[in-house]
CSV table of C-alpha atoms in Angstrom, one decimal:
chain,number,residue,atom,x,y,z
A,1,UNK,CA,-2.6,-172.6,29.4
A,2,UNK,CA,-1.6,-171.8,25.8
A,3,UNK,CA,1.9,-171.9,24.6
A,4,UNK,CA,3.3,-168.9,22.7
A,5,UNK,CA,1.7,-168.5,19.3
A,6,UNK,CA,2.9,-166.5,16.3
A,7,UNK,CA,1.3,-163.0,16.1
A,8,UNK,CA,-0.6,-163.7,12.8
A,9,UNK,CA,-2.0,-167.0,14.1
A,10,UNK,CA,-3.3,-165.3,17.3
A,11,UNK,CA,-5.4,-162.9,15.3
A,12,UNK,CA,-6.6,-165.6,13.0
A,13,UNK,CA,-7.6,-167.6,16.0
A,14,UNK,CA,-9.4,-164.5,17.3
A,15,UNK,CA,-11.3,-164.3,14.0
A,16,UNK,CA,-12.4,-167.9,14.4
A,17,UNK,CA,-13.4,-167.4,18.0
A,18,UNK,CA,-15.4,-164.3,17.1
A,19,UNK,CA,-17.2,-166.1,14.3
A,20,UNK,CA,-18.1,-169.0,16.7
A,21,UNK,CA,-19.4,-166.5,19.2
A,22,UNK,CA,-21.2,-164.4,16.5
A,23,UNK,CA,-23.4,-167.2,15.2
A,24,UNK,CA,-24.5,-168.2,18.7
A,25,UNK,CA,-25.3,-164.5,19.6
A,26,UNK,CA,-27.2,-163.8,16.4
A,27,UNK,CA,-29.5,-166.7,17.2
A,28,UNK,CA,-30.7,-164.9,20.3
A,29,UNK,CA,-32.4,-162.3,18.2
A,30,UNK,CA,-32.8,-163.7,14.6
A,31,UNK,CA,-35.9,-165.5,15.7
A,32,UNK,CA,-37.6,-162.4,16.8
A,33,UNK,CA,-38.4,-161.1,13.3
A,34,UNK,CA,-39.9,-164.5,12.5
A,35,UNK,CA,-42.4,-164.6,15.3
A,36,UNK,CA,-45.4,-163.6,13.1
A,37,UNK,CA,-44.4,-166.2,10.5
A,38,UNK,CA,-43.9,-168.9,13.2
A,39,UNK,CA,-47.3,-168.0,14.7
A,40,UNK,CA,-48.9,-168.6,11.3
A,41,UNK,CA,-46.9,-171.6,10.2
A,42,UNK,CA,-46.7,-173.5,13.5
A,43,UNK,CA,-50.0,-172.2,15.0
A,44,UNK,CA,-48.1,-170.9,18.0
A,45,UNK,CA,-49.8,-168.7,20.6
A,46,UNK,CA,-48.1,-165.8,22.6
A,47,UNK,CA,-46.8,-168.1,25.3
A,48,UNK,CA,-45.4,-170.6,22.7
A,49,UNK,CA,-43.7,-167.8,20.9
A,50,UNK,CA,-42.1,-166.6,24.1
A,51,UNK,CA,-40.9,-170.1,24.8
A,52,UNK,CA,-39.4,-170.4,21.3
A,53,UNK,CA,-37.4,-167.3,22.0
A,54,UNK,CA,-36.6,-168.1,25.7
A,55,UNK,CA,-35.8,-171.8,25.3
A,56,UNK,CA,-32.5,-170.9,23.7
A,57,UNK,CA,-31.5,-168.2,26.1
A,58,UNK,CA,-32.7,-170.1,29.1
A,59,UNK,CA,-30.8,-173.2,28.3
A,60,UNK,CA,-27.8,-170.9,27.4
A,61,UNK,CA,-27.9,-169.1,30.7
A,62,UNK,CA,-28.7,-172.2,32.9
A,63,UNK,CA,-25.8,-174.2,31.4
A,64,UNK,CA,-23.1,-171.5,31.1
A,65,UNK,CA,-21.8,-172.2,34.6
A,66,UNK,CA,-21.3,-176.0,34.3
A,67,UNK,CA,-20.2,-175.5,30.7
A,68,UNK,CA,-17.5,-173.0,31.7
A,69,UNK,CA,-16.3,-175.4,34.4
A,70,UNK,CA,-16.4,-178.3,31.9
A,71,UNK,CA,-14.2,-176.4,29.6
A,72,UNK,CA,-11.7,-175.8,32.4
A,73,UNK,CA,-11.7,-179.6,33.0
A,74,UNK,CA,-11.6,-181.1,29.5
A,75,UNK,CA,-9.8,-178.3,27.7
A,76,UNK,CA,-11.3,-175.1,26.4
A,77,UNK,CA,-10.5,-175.9,22.8
A,78,UNK,CA,-12.4,-179.2,23.1
A,79,UNK,CA,-15.4,-177.5,24.8
A,80,UNK,CA,-15.4,-175.0,21.9
A,81,UNK,CA,-15.5,-177.7,19.3
A,82,UNK,CA,-18.1,-179.8,21.1
A,83,UNK,CA,-20.3,-176.7,21.5
A,84,UNK,CA,-20.1,-175.8,17.8
A,85,UNK,CA,-20.9,-179.4,16.8
A,86,UNK,CA,-24.0,-179.5,19.1
A,87,UNK,CA,-25.1,-176.1,18.0
A,88,UNK,CA,-24.9,-176.9,14.3
A,89,UNK,CA,-26.7,-180.3,14.6
A,90,UNK,CA,-29.5,-178.8,16.7
A,91,UNK,CA,-29.8,-175.9,14.2
A,92,UNK,CA,-30.6,-178.5,11.5
A,93,UNK,CA,-33.2,-180.1,13.8
A,94,UNK,CA,-34.8,-176.7,14.4
A,95,UNK,CA,-35.0,-176.0,10.7
A,96,UNK,CA,-36.8,-179.2,10.1
A,97,UNK,CA,-39.3,-178.8,13.0
A,98,UNK,CA,-43.0,-179.3,12.3
A,99,UNK,CA,-44.6,-177.9,15.5
A,100,UNK,CA,-43.9,-175.3,18.2
A,101,UNK,CA,-42.9,-177.8,21.0
A,102,UNK,CA,-40.5,-179.5,18.6
A,103,UNK,CA,-38.9,-176.2,17.7
A,104,UNK,CA,-38.7,-175.2,21.3
A,105,UNK,CA,-36.9,-178.4,22.2
A,106,UNK,CA,-34.3,-178.0,19.4
A,107,UNK,CA,-33.8,-174.3,20.5
A,108,UNK,CA,-33.0,-175.6,24.0
A,109,UNK,CA,-30.3,-178.0,22.6
A,110,UNK,CA,-28.9,-175.1,20.5
A,111,UNK,CA,-28.6,-173.1,23.7
A,112,UNK,CA,-26.7,-176.0,25.4
A,113,UNK,CA,-24.2,-175.9,22.5
A,114,UNK,CA,-23.8,-172.2,22.7
A,115,UNK,CA,-23.2,-172.4,26.4
A,116,UNK,CA,-20.0,-174.4,25.7
A,117,UNK,CA,-18.8,-171.9,23.1
A,118,UNK,CA,-19.0,-168.6,24.9
A,119,UNK,CA,-16.9,-169.1,28.1
A,120,UNK,CA,-14.4,-171.3,26.1
A,121,UNK,CA,-13.9,-168.5,23.5
A,122,UNK,CA,-13.3,-165.7,26.0
A,123,UNK,CA,-11.0,-167.9,28.1
A,124,UNK,CA,-9.0,-168.9,25.0
A,125,UNK,CA,-8.7,-165.2,24.0
A,126,UNK,CA,-7.3,-164.3,27.4
A,127,UNK,CA,-4.7,-167.0,27.2
A,128,UNK,CA,-3.8,-166.2,23.5
A,129,UNK,CA,-3.0,-162.6,24.3
A,130,UNK,CA,-0.8,-162.4,27.4
A,131,UNK,CA,0.3,-158.9,26.5
A,132,UNK,CA,-2.1,-156.5,28.2
A,133,UNK,CA,-2.3,-154.1,25.2
A,134,UNK,CA,-3.1,-156.8,22.7
A,135,UNK,CA,-5.5,-158.5,25.2
A,136,UNK,CA,-7.5,-155.3,25.6
A,137,UNK,CA,-7.8,-154.9,21.8
A,138,UNK,CA,-8.8,-158.5,21.4
A,139,UNK,CA,-11.5,-158.2,24.1
A,140,UNK,CA,-12.8,-155.0,22.5
A,141,UNK,CA,-13.1,-156.9,19.1
A,142,UNK,CA,-14.8,-159.9,20.8
A,143,UNK,CA,-17.2,-157.6,22.8
A,144,UNK,CA,-18.0,-155.6,19.7
A,145,UNK,CA,-18.9,-158.7,17.7
A,146,UNK,CA,-21.0,-159.9,20.6
A,147,UNK,CA,-23.1,-156.8,20.7
A,148,UNK,CA,-23.3,-156.5,16.9
A,149,UNK,CA,-24.7,-160.1,16.8
A,150,UNK,CA,-27.7,-159.0,18.9
A,151,UNK,CA,-28.3,-156.0,16.5
A,152,UNK,CA,-27.9,-157.7,13.1
A,153,UNK,CA,-30.1,-160.8,14.0
A,154,UNK,CA,-33.4,-159.1,12.9
A,155,UNK,CA,-32.0,-157.9,9.6
A,156,UNK,CA,-30.5,-161.2,8.7
A,157,UNK,CA,-33.7,-163.0,9.7
A,158,UNK,CA,-35.8,-160.6,7.6
A,159,UNK,CA,-33.7,-161.1,4.5
A,160,UNK,CA,-33.8,-164.9,4.9
A,161,UNK,CA,-37.6,-164.9,5.4
A,162,UNK,CA,-38.1,-162.8,2.3
A,163,UNK,CA,-36.2,-165.2,0.1
A,164,UNK,CA,-36.5,-168.7,1.7
A,165,UNK,CA,-38.7,-170.7,4.0
A,166,UNK,CA,-38.8,-170.0,7.8
A,167,UNK,CA,-36.5,-172.8,8.5
A,168,UNK,CA,-33.7,-171.0,6.8
A,169,UNK,CA,-33.1,-168.8,9.9
A,170,UNK,CA,-31.8,-171.9,11.6
A,171,UNK,CA,-30.4,-173.8,8.6
A,172,UNK,CA,-28.0,-170.9,7.9
A,173,UNK,CA,-26.1,-171.8,11.1
A,174,UNK,CA,-25.1,-175.3,9.8
A,175,UNK,CA,-22.5,-174.2,7.2
A,176,UNK,CA,-21.2,-171.5,9.6
A,177,UNK,CA,-20.8,-174.0,12.4
A,178,UNK,CA,-19.0,-176.4,10.0
A,179,UNK,CA,-16.6,-173.6,8.9
A,180,UNK,CA,-15.9,-172.7,12.5
A,181,UNK,CA,-15.2,-176.3,13.4
A,182,UNK,CA,-12.7,-176.7,10.5
A,183,UNK,CA,-11.1,-173.4,11.0
A,184,UNK,CA,-10.9,-173.9,14.7
A,185,UNK,CA,-9.1,-177.2,14.2
A,186,UNK,CA,-6.4,-175.4,12.2
A,187,UNK,CA,-6.1,-172.0,14.0
A,188,UNK,CA,-7.2,-172.4,17.6
A,189,UNK,CA,-4.5,-173.9,19.8
A,190,UNK,CA,-5.0,-176.4,22.7
A,191,UNK,CA,-5.9,-174.5,25.9
A,192,UNK,CA,-6.4,-175.9,29.4
A,193,UNK,CA,-6.9,-174.3,32.8
A,194,UNK,CA,-3.9,-174.4,35.2
A,195,UNK,CA,-6.2,-176.1,37.8
A,196,UNK,CA,-9.0,-178.4,36.7
A,197,UNK,CA,-12.1,-178.0,38.9
A,198,UNK,CA,-14.2,-181.0,39.9
A,199,UNK,CA,-17.8,-181.6,38.6
A,200,UNK,CA,-20.6,-180.2,40.8
A,201,UNK,CA,-23.7,-182.2,39.8
A,202,UNK,CA,-26.0,-180.9,42.6
A,203,UNK,CA,-25.1,-177.3,41.8
A,204,UNK,CA,-25.7,-178.0,38.1
A,205,UNK,CA,-29.2,-179.4,38.7
A,206,UNK,CA,-30.1,-176.6,41.2
A,207,UNK,CA,-28.9,-173.9,38.8
A,208,UNK,CA,-31.0,-175.3,35.8
A,209,UNK,CA,-34.0,-175.9,38.0
A,210,UNK,CA,-34.0,-172.5,39.7
A,211,UNK,CA,-33.6,-170.6,36.4
A,212,UNK,CA,-36.1,-172.7,34.6
A,213,UNK,CA,-38.8,-172.3,37.3
A,214,UNK,CA,-38.2,-168.6,37.6
A,215,UNK,CA,-38.5,-168.0,33.8
A,216,UNK,CA,-41.5,-170.2,33.5
A,217,UNK,CA,-43.2,-168.3,36.3
A,218,UNK,CA,-42.6,-165.0,34.6
A,219,UNK,CA,-43.8,-166.2,31.2
A,220,UNK,CA,-46.9,-167.8,32.5
A,221,UNK,CA,-47.8,-164.8,34.6
A,222,UNK,CA,-48.7,-162.9,31.4
A,223,UNK,CA,-51.7,-165.2,30.9
A,224,UNK,CA,-52.4,-166.7,34.4
A,225,UNK,CA,-52.0,-163.4,36.2
A,226,UNK,CA,-49.1,-162.1,38.3
A,227,UNK,CA,-50.9,-162.5,41.6
A,228,UNK,CA,-52.9,-165.7,41.0
A,229,UNK,CA,-52.7,-168.7,43.4
A,230,UNK,CA,-50.8,-170.8,40.8
A,231,UNK,CA,-48.4,-167.9,40.2
A,232,UNK,CA,-47.7,-167.5,43.9
A,233,UNK,CA,-46.8,-171.2,44.2
A,234,UNK,CA,-44.4,-170.9,41.3
A,235,UNK,CA,-42.8,-167.7,42.8
A,236,UNK,CA,-42.3,-169.6,46.1
A,237,UNK,CA,-40.8,-172.6,44.3
A,238,UNK,CA,-38.4,-170.3,42.4
A,239,UNK,CA,-37.3,-168.5,45.5
A,240,UNK,CA,-36.7,-171.8,47.4
A,241,UNK,CA,-34.7,-173.2,44.5
A,242,UNK,CA,-32.6,-170.1,44.2
A,243,UNK,CA,-31.9,-170.1,48.0
A,244,UNK,CA,-31.0,-173.8,47.8
A,245,UNK,CA,-28.5,-173.2,45.0
A,246,UNK,CA,-26.9,-170.3,46.8
A,247,UNK,CA,-26.6,-172.3,50.1
A,248,UNK,CA,-25.2,-175.4,48.2
A,249,UNK,CA,-22.6,-173.4,46.3
A,250,UNK,CA,-21.5,-171.5,49.4
A,251,UNK,CA,-20.8,-174.8,51.2
A,252,UNK,CA,-19.6,-177.0,48.3
A,253,UNK,CA,-16.0,-178.1,48.2
A,254,UNK,CA,-15.7,-177.3,44.5
A,255,UNK,CA,-18.5,-174.8,43.7
A,256,UNK,CA,-19.3,-173.6,40.2
A,257,UNK,CA,-19.5,-170.1,41.6
A,258,UNK,CA,-17.0,-168.9,44.1
A,259,UNK,CA,-19.1,-166.2,45.7
A,260,UNK,CA,-16.0,-164.4,46.8
A,261,UNK,CA,-15.6,-163.0,43.3
A,262,UNK,CA,-18.7,-160.9,43.9
A,263,UNK,CA,-16.8,-159.1,46.7
A,264,UNK,CA,-14.7,-157.4,44.1
A,265,UNK,CA,-16.8,-154.4,42.7
A,266,UNK,CA,-14.9,-154.7,39.4
A,267,UNK,CA,-16.7,-158.0,38.9
A,268,UNK,CA,-20.0,-157.5,40.7
A,269,UNK,CA,-20.9,-154.0,39.5
A,270,UNK,CA,-19.7,-154.5,35.9
A,271,UNK,CA,-21.5,-157.9,35.6
A,272,UNK,CA,-24.7,-156.4,37.0
A,273,UNK,CA,-24.5,-153.4,34.6
A,274,UNK,CA,-24.1,-155.7,31.6
A,275,UNK,CA,-27.0,-157.9,32.8
A,276,UNK,CA,-29.3,-154.9,33.1
A,277,UNK,CA,-28.2,-153.6,29.7
A,278,UNK,CA,-29.0,-156.9,28.0
A,279,UNK,CA,-32.3,-157.2,29.9
A,280,UNK,CA,-33.3,-154.0,28.2
A,281,UNK,CA,-31.8,-154.8,24.8
A,282,UNK,CA,-33.3,-158.3,24.4
A,283,UNK,CA,-36.7,-157.2,25.8
A,284,UNK,CA,-36.9,-154.1,23.6
A,285,UNK,CA,-35.7,-156.0,20.5
A,286,UNK,CA,-38.5,-158.6,21.2
A,287,UNK,CA,-41.1,-155.7,21.4
A,288,UNK,CA,-39.8,-153.7,18.4
A,289,UNK,CA,-40.0,-156.6,16.0
A,290,UNK,CA,-43.7,-156.9,16.8
A,291,UNK,CA,-44.2,-153.2,16.7
A,292,UNK,CA,-42.6,-152.9,13.2
A,293,UNK,CA,-44.7,-155.7,11.8
A,294,UNK,CA,-48.0,-155.6,13.6
A,295,UNK,CA,-48.4,-151.9,14.3
A,296,UNK,CA,-46.4,-150.2,11.5
A,297,UNK,CA,-47.3,-153.0,9.0
A,298,UNK,CA,-43.8,-153.7,7.7
A,299,UNK,CA,-42.8,-157.1,6.2
A,300,UNK,CA,-40.2,-159.2,8.0
A,301,UNK,CA,-37.5,-158.0,5.6
A,302,UNK,CA,-38.5,-154.3,5.9
A,303,UNK,CA,-38.7,-154.7,9.7
A,304,UNK,CA,-35.2,-156.2,9.7
A,305,UNK,CA,-33.8,-153.5,7.5
A,306,UNK,CA,-35.2,-150.9,9.8
A,307,UNK,CA,-33.1,-152.4,12.6
A,308,UNK,CA,-29.9,-151.7,10.8
A,309,UNK,CA,-29.3,-148.1,12.1
A,310,UNK,CA,-29.0,-149.5,15.6
A,311,UNK,CA,-26.6,-152.2,14.5
A,312,UNK,CA,-24.4,-149.5,12.8
A,313,UNK,CA,-24.6,-147.3,15.9
A,314,UNK,CA,-23.5,-150.2,18.1
A,315,UNK,CA,-20.6,-151.1,15.9
A,316,UNK,CA,-19.4,-147.5,16.1
A,317,UNK,CA,-20.0,-147.2,19.8
A,318,UNK,CA,-17.9,-150.2,20.8
A,319,UNK,CA,-14.5,-148.8,19.9
A,320,UNK,CA,-15.7,-145.4,21.1
A,321,UNK,CA,-16.4,-147.0,24.5
A,322,UNK,CA,-12.9,-148.5,24.5
A,323,UNK,CA,-11.3,-145.1,23.8
A,324,UNK,CA,-13.5,-143.4,26.4
A,325,UNK,CA,-12.4,-145.9,29.0
A,326,UNK,CA,-8.7,-145.3,28.0
A,327,UNK,CA,-9.1,-141.5,28.5
A,328,UNK,CA,-11.6,-141.2,31.4
A,329,UNK,CA,-11.6,-144.6,33.0
A,330,UNK,CA,-13.8,-147.7,33.0
A,331,UNK,CA,-16.2,-146.1,35.5
A,332,UNK,CA,-16.9,-143.1,33.3
A,333,UNK,CA,-17.4,-145.3,30.2
A,334,UNK,CA,-19.8,-147.7,31.8
A,335,UNK,CA,-21.8,-144.9,33.6
A,336,UNK,CA,-22.0,-143.0,30.3
A,337,UNK,CA,-23.3,-146.0,28.5
A,338,UNK,CA,-25.9,-146.7,31.1
A,339,UNK,CA,-27.1,-143.1,31.0
A,340,UNK,CA,-27.4,-143.3,27.2
A,341,UNK,CA,-29.4,-146.5,27.5
A,342,UNK,CA,-31.7,-144.7,30.0
A,343,UNK,CA,-32.2,-141.8,27.6
A,344,UNK,CA,-33.2,-144.2,24.8
A,345,UNK,CA,-35.6,-146.0,27.0
A,346,UNK,CA,-37.2,-142.8,28.2
A,347,UNK,CA,-37.8,-141.6,24.7
A,348,UNK,CA,-39.2,-145.0,23.7
A,349,UNK,CA,-41.6,-144.8,26.6
A,350,UNK,CA,-43.2,-141.8,25.0
A,351,UNK,CA,-44.4,-143.8,22.1
A,352,UNK,CA,-48.1,-144.4,21.5
A,353,UNK,CA,-50.1,-146.6,19.1
A,354,UNK,CA,-49.9,-143.7,16.5
A,355,UNK,CA,-46.1,-143.2,16.7
A,356,UNK,CA,-44.1,-143.6,13.5
A,357,UNK,CA,-40.8,-145.3,12.6
A,358,UNK,CA,-38.6,-142.2,13.3
A,359,UNK,CA,-39.6,-142.3,17.0
A,360,UNK,CA,-38.6,-145.9,17.3
A,361,UNK,CA,-35.4,-145.7,15.4
A,362,UNK,CA,-34.1,-142.7,17.5
A,363,UNK,CA,-34.8,-144.6,20.7
A,364,UNK,CA,-33.3,-147.9,19.4
A,365,UNK,CA,-30.2,-146.2,18.1
A,366,UNK,CA,-29.7,-144.3,21.4
A,367,UNK,CA,-30.0,-147.6,23.3
A,368,UNK,CA,-27.5,-149.3,20.9
A,369,UNK,CA,-25.0,-146.5,21.6
A,370,UNK,CA,-25.4,-147.1,25.3
A,371,UNK,CA,-24.8,-150.8,24.9
A,372,UNK,CA,-21.8,-150.3,22.8
A,373,UNK,CA,-20.2,-147.8,25.1
A,374,UNK,CA,-20.6,-150.2,28.1
A,375,UNK,CA,-19.9,-153.7,26.8
A,376,UNK,CA,-16.1,-153.7,26.2
A,377,UNK,CA,-15.1,-151.7,29.3
A,378,UNK,CA,-17.4,-153.7,31.6
A,379,UNK,CA,-16.0,-157.0,30.2
A,380,UNK,CA,-12.4,-155.7,30.7
A,381,UNK,CA,-13.3,-154.9,34.3
A,382,UNK,CA,-14.7,-158.4,34.9
A,383,UNK,CA,-11.7,-160.2,33.4
A,384,UNK,CA,-9.2,-158.0,35.3
A,385,UNK,CA,-10.8,-159.1,38.6
A,386,UNK,CA,-10.4,-162.9,37.9
A,387,UNK,CA,-7.4,-165.1,38.6
A,388,UNK,CA,-6.0,-166.9,35.5
A,389,UNK,CA,-7.1,-170.3,36.7
A,390,UNK,CA,-10.8,-169.2,37.2
A,391,UNK,CA,-11.1,-167.4,33.8
A,392,UNK,CA,-13.4,-170.0,32.3
A,393,UNK,CA,-15.7,-170.4,35.3
A,394,UNK,CA,-15.6,-166.7,36.1
A,395,UNK,CA,-16.4,-165.5,32.6
A,396,UNK,CA,-19.2,-168.1,32.6
A,397,UNK,CA,-20.7,-166.4,35.7
A,398,UNK,CA,-20.4,-163.0,33.9
A,399,UNK,CA,-22.0,-164.5,30.7
A,400,UNK,CA,-24.7,-166.2,32.8
A,401,UNK,CA,-25.7,-162.9,34.3
A,402,UNK,CA,-25.8,-161.3,30.8
A,403,UNK,CA,-27.9,-164.1,29.3
A,404,UNK,CA,-30.1,-164.3,32.4
A,405,UNK,CA,-30.7,-160.6,31.8
A,406,UNK,CA,-31.7,-161.4,28.2
A,407,UNK,CA,-34.1,-164.2,29.0
A,408,UNK,CA,-35.7,-162.2,31.8
A,409,UNK,CA,-36.0,-159.2,29.6
A,410,UNK,CA,-38.0,-161.1,27.0
A,411,UNK,CA,-40.0,-162.8,29.7
A,412,UNK,CA,-40.8,-159.8,31.9
A,413,UNK,CA,-41.5,-157.3,29.1
A,414,UNK,CA,-43.4,-159.8,27.0
A,415,UNK,CA,-45.6,-160.8,30.0
A,416,UNK,CA,-46.2,-157.2,31.0
A,417,UNK,CA,-47.2,-156.3,27.5
A,418,UNK,CA,-49.4,-159.4,27.2
A,419,UNK,CA,-51.2,-158.6,30.5
A,420,UNK,CA,-51.9,-154.9,29.7
A,421,UNK,CA,-52.8,-155.7,26.1
A,422,UNK,CA,-55.5,-158.2,27.1
A,423,UNK,CA,-57.0,-155.8,29.6
A,424,UNK,CA,-56.8,-152.9,27.2
A,425,UNK,CA,-58.9,-154.8,24.6
A,426,UNK,CA,-61.6,-155.8,27.1
A,427,UNK,CA,-63.6,-152.7,26.2
A,428,UNK,CA,-63.8,-153.4,22.5
A,429,UNK,CA,-67.4,-153.6,21.3
A,430,UNK,CA,-69.2,-154.1,18.0
A,431,UNK,CA,-67.4,-157.4,17.0
A,432,UNK,CA,-68.6,-161.0,17.2
A,433,UNK,CA,-67.5,-162.7,20.5
A,434,UNK,CA,-65.1,-165.2,18.8
A,435,UNK,CA,-63.3,-162.3,17.0
A,436,UNK,CA,-62.9,-160.3,20.2
A,437,UNK,CA,-61.6,-163.4,22.1
A,438,UNK,CA,-59.1,-164.1,19.3
A,439,UNK,CA,-58.0,-160.5,19.1
A,440,UNK,CA,-57.4,-160.3,22.8
A,441,UNK,CA,-54.9,-163.2,22.7
A,442,UNK,CA,-52.1,-161.2,21.0
A,443,UNK,CA,-51.3,-158.2,18.9
A,444,UNK,CA,-50.6,-160.6,16.0
A,445,UNK,CA,-54.1,-162.2,16.3
A,446,UNK,CA,-55.7,-158.7,16.4
A,447,UNK,CA,-53.9,-157.8,13.2
A,448,UNK,CA,-55.2,-161.0,11.5
A,449,UNK,CA,-58.8,-160.4,12.7
A,450,UNK,CA,-58.6,-156.8,11.4
A,451,UNK,CA,-57.4,-157.9,8.0
A,452,UNK,CA,-60.3,-160.4,7.7
A,453,UNK,CA,-62.8,-157.7,8.7
A,454,UNK,CA,-61.5,-155.0,6.5
A,455,UNK,CA,-63.4,-155.9,3.3
A,456,UNK,CA,-66.9,-156.0,4.9
A,457,UNK,CA,-66.4,-153.9,8.1
A,458,UNK,CA,-63.8,-151.3,7.4
A,459,UNK,CA,-64.7,-149.0,10.3
A,460,UNK,CA,-64.7,-151.8,12.9
A,461,UNK,CA,-61.4,-153.2,11.5
A,462,UNK,CA,-59.8,-149.7,11.8
A,463,UNK,CA,-61.1,-149.3,15.3
A,464,UNK,CA,-59.8,-152.7,16.3
A,465,UNK,CA,-56.4,-151.9,14.8
A,466,UNK,CA,-56.1,-148.6,16.7
A,467,UNK,CA,-57.3,-150.2,20.0
A,468,UNK,CA,-54.8,-153.1,19.7
A,469,UNK,CA,-51.9,-150.7,18.9
A,470,UNK,CA,-52.7,-148.5,21.9
A,471,UNK,CA,-53.2,-151.4,24.3
A,472,UNK,CA,-49.9,-153.0,23.2
A,473,UNK,CA,-47.9,-149.8,23.5
A,474,UNK,CA,-49.4,-149.1,26.9
A,475,UNK,CA,-48.1,-152.4,28.2
A,476,UNK,CA,-44.8,-151.9,26.4
A,477,UNK,CA,-44.3,-148.4,27.9
A,478,UNK,CA,-44.8,-149.7,31.4
A,479,UNK,CA,-42.1,-152.3,30.9
A,480,UNK,CA,-39.8,-149.7,29.3
A,481,UNK,CA,-40.2,-147.3,32.2
A,482,UNK,CA,-39.4,-150.1,34.6
A,483,UNK,CA,-36.3,-151.0,32.7
A,484,UNK,CA,-35.2,-147.3,32.6
A,485,UNK,CA,-35.5,-147.3,36.4
A,486,UNK,CA,-33.1,-150.3,36.5
A,487,UNK,CA,-30.6,-148.6,34.2
A,488,UNK,CA,-30.7,-145.4,36.4
A,489,UNK,CA,-30.0,-147.5,39.5
A,490,UNK,CA,-27.1,-149.3,37.7
A,491,UNK,CA,-25.6,-146.0,36.5
A,492,UNK,CA,-25.8,-144.7,40.1
A,493,UNK,CA,-24.2,-147.8,41.5
A,494,UNK,CA,-21.5,-147.7,38.9
A,495,UNK,CA,-20.7,-144.0,39.5
A,496,UNK,CA,-20.4,-144.6,43.2
A,497,UNK,CA,-18.9,-148.1,43.6
A,498,UNK,CA,-17.1,-149.2,40.5
A,499,UNK,CA,-13.3,-148.5,40.8
A,500,UNK,CA,-12.1,-146.1,38.2
A,501,UNK,CA,-8.8,-147.5,36.8
A,502,UNK,CA,-6.5,-144.6,36.0
A,503,UNK,CA,-6.9,-143.3,32.5
A,504,UNK,CA,-3.1,-143.4,32.1
A,505,UNK,CA,-3.0,-147.1,32.9
A,506,UNK,CA,-5.8,-147.9,30.4
A,507,UNK,CA,-4.3,-145.9,27.7
A,508,UNK,CA,-1.1,-148.0,28.1
A,509,UNK,CA,-3.1,-151.2,28.0
A,510,UNK,CA,-4.8,-150.1,24.8
A,511,UNK,CA,-1.7,-149.1,23.1
A,512,UNK,CA,-2.5,-145.4,23.2
């Protein structure tokens, strides 16, 4: 618990907590805009690039549950400080990496640090603001910064790549982490859970193993085939590990997950909605950074700048979602956000290899609005369903679902695009066999081959560029349509099952 703090210090602590969370969330997307640069500098193939992206979010998602429980045991302020220290040190290691496996390993360590930060920060915020009206506003700020971090990552990454070496996208975290540590020591009060849970080592191992095997299976399916014998074995192993985790947690004395919290639709439906939203947001962001650079031909900085409209839209939509929840209820706000996300996905699915930037920015901005409208009301719904002594672990479950959605979004959409892309280029003729083989490996490789051919074989280079763009967009569109189906299902479940807190009560909570 947190003793009473002066009003000014509470909001200063919120600023520090939001900064700590912001730097960890930005890192989920800042690397996306650097993928072409990393492919060239580190000689990383498509699977290696996906692992560079996914190692962070996979470690993040796999360790959120034990990290949230650890914060409840050792003190949430200590977990926050430890997480920022680990994150900052690993960021320096990532900046100095010399090969893709080394960078992937450091990204995983960064994810472990971030896993300590997120559940600790939201649990501290809940304790800092016992007044419901102030708490609702603080959660809206925290949620808005969280969503904004996803959107501004590509822009920040593009600017850094335009002015500095690729390692700068990780080195920039070091001074921010140091500032957050120092400011946290001054402004963030001690915070401990009323009841300290015991360590669950078997559950920890099973959670990490099941999530790791599942994600690896999805990533590898893009190259090995979704129905190959090796893939089938990995799917079976993933299913067994997930079942083992669920069975263990259901029978454990001190489980990391109390499955009873999923009986409350305020928790289950809202958490699932956020997970699906971030599945789409992370997966589409991963795709758009490649589309902007490899198909539309923008530089990393230009691609990042072209992501700004969606960041602005998200920043505007977060307070709008909070106001909508106050007037019409949480159910209306979350359902509206999911439907907006569906509209953006549907429009994006209409894109072809010849589509231009306006098509993509309209789709991305609409999806950002949907994310912004949903995030704060859904988070408020989740936290309202949790007892005070389970805020750390419960919020960790919610964040695990959100980040599992992110990692699966990149893995699933990336693998689908890779599979369809490779098949789509199978009919390319008129090029030497080595060039065709290289071009089929990724859209980035095809762009490189086309640039080398352009001087002597302009017609062949142009044909390859068009074929690669069409093949990539075909695969991307299939993934987008599948994601739209998920958001429609989530919107339907929300409209039918999520309790609608009275608009009058919410208006009181939000001070309006």
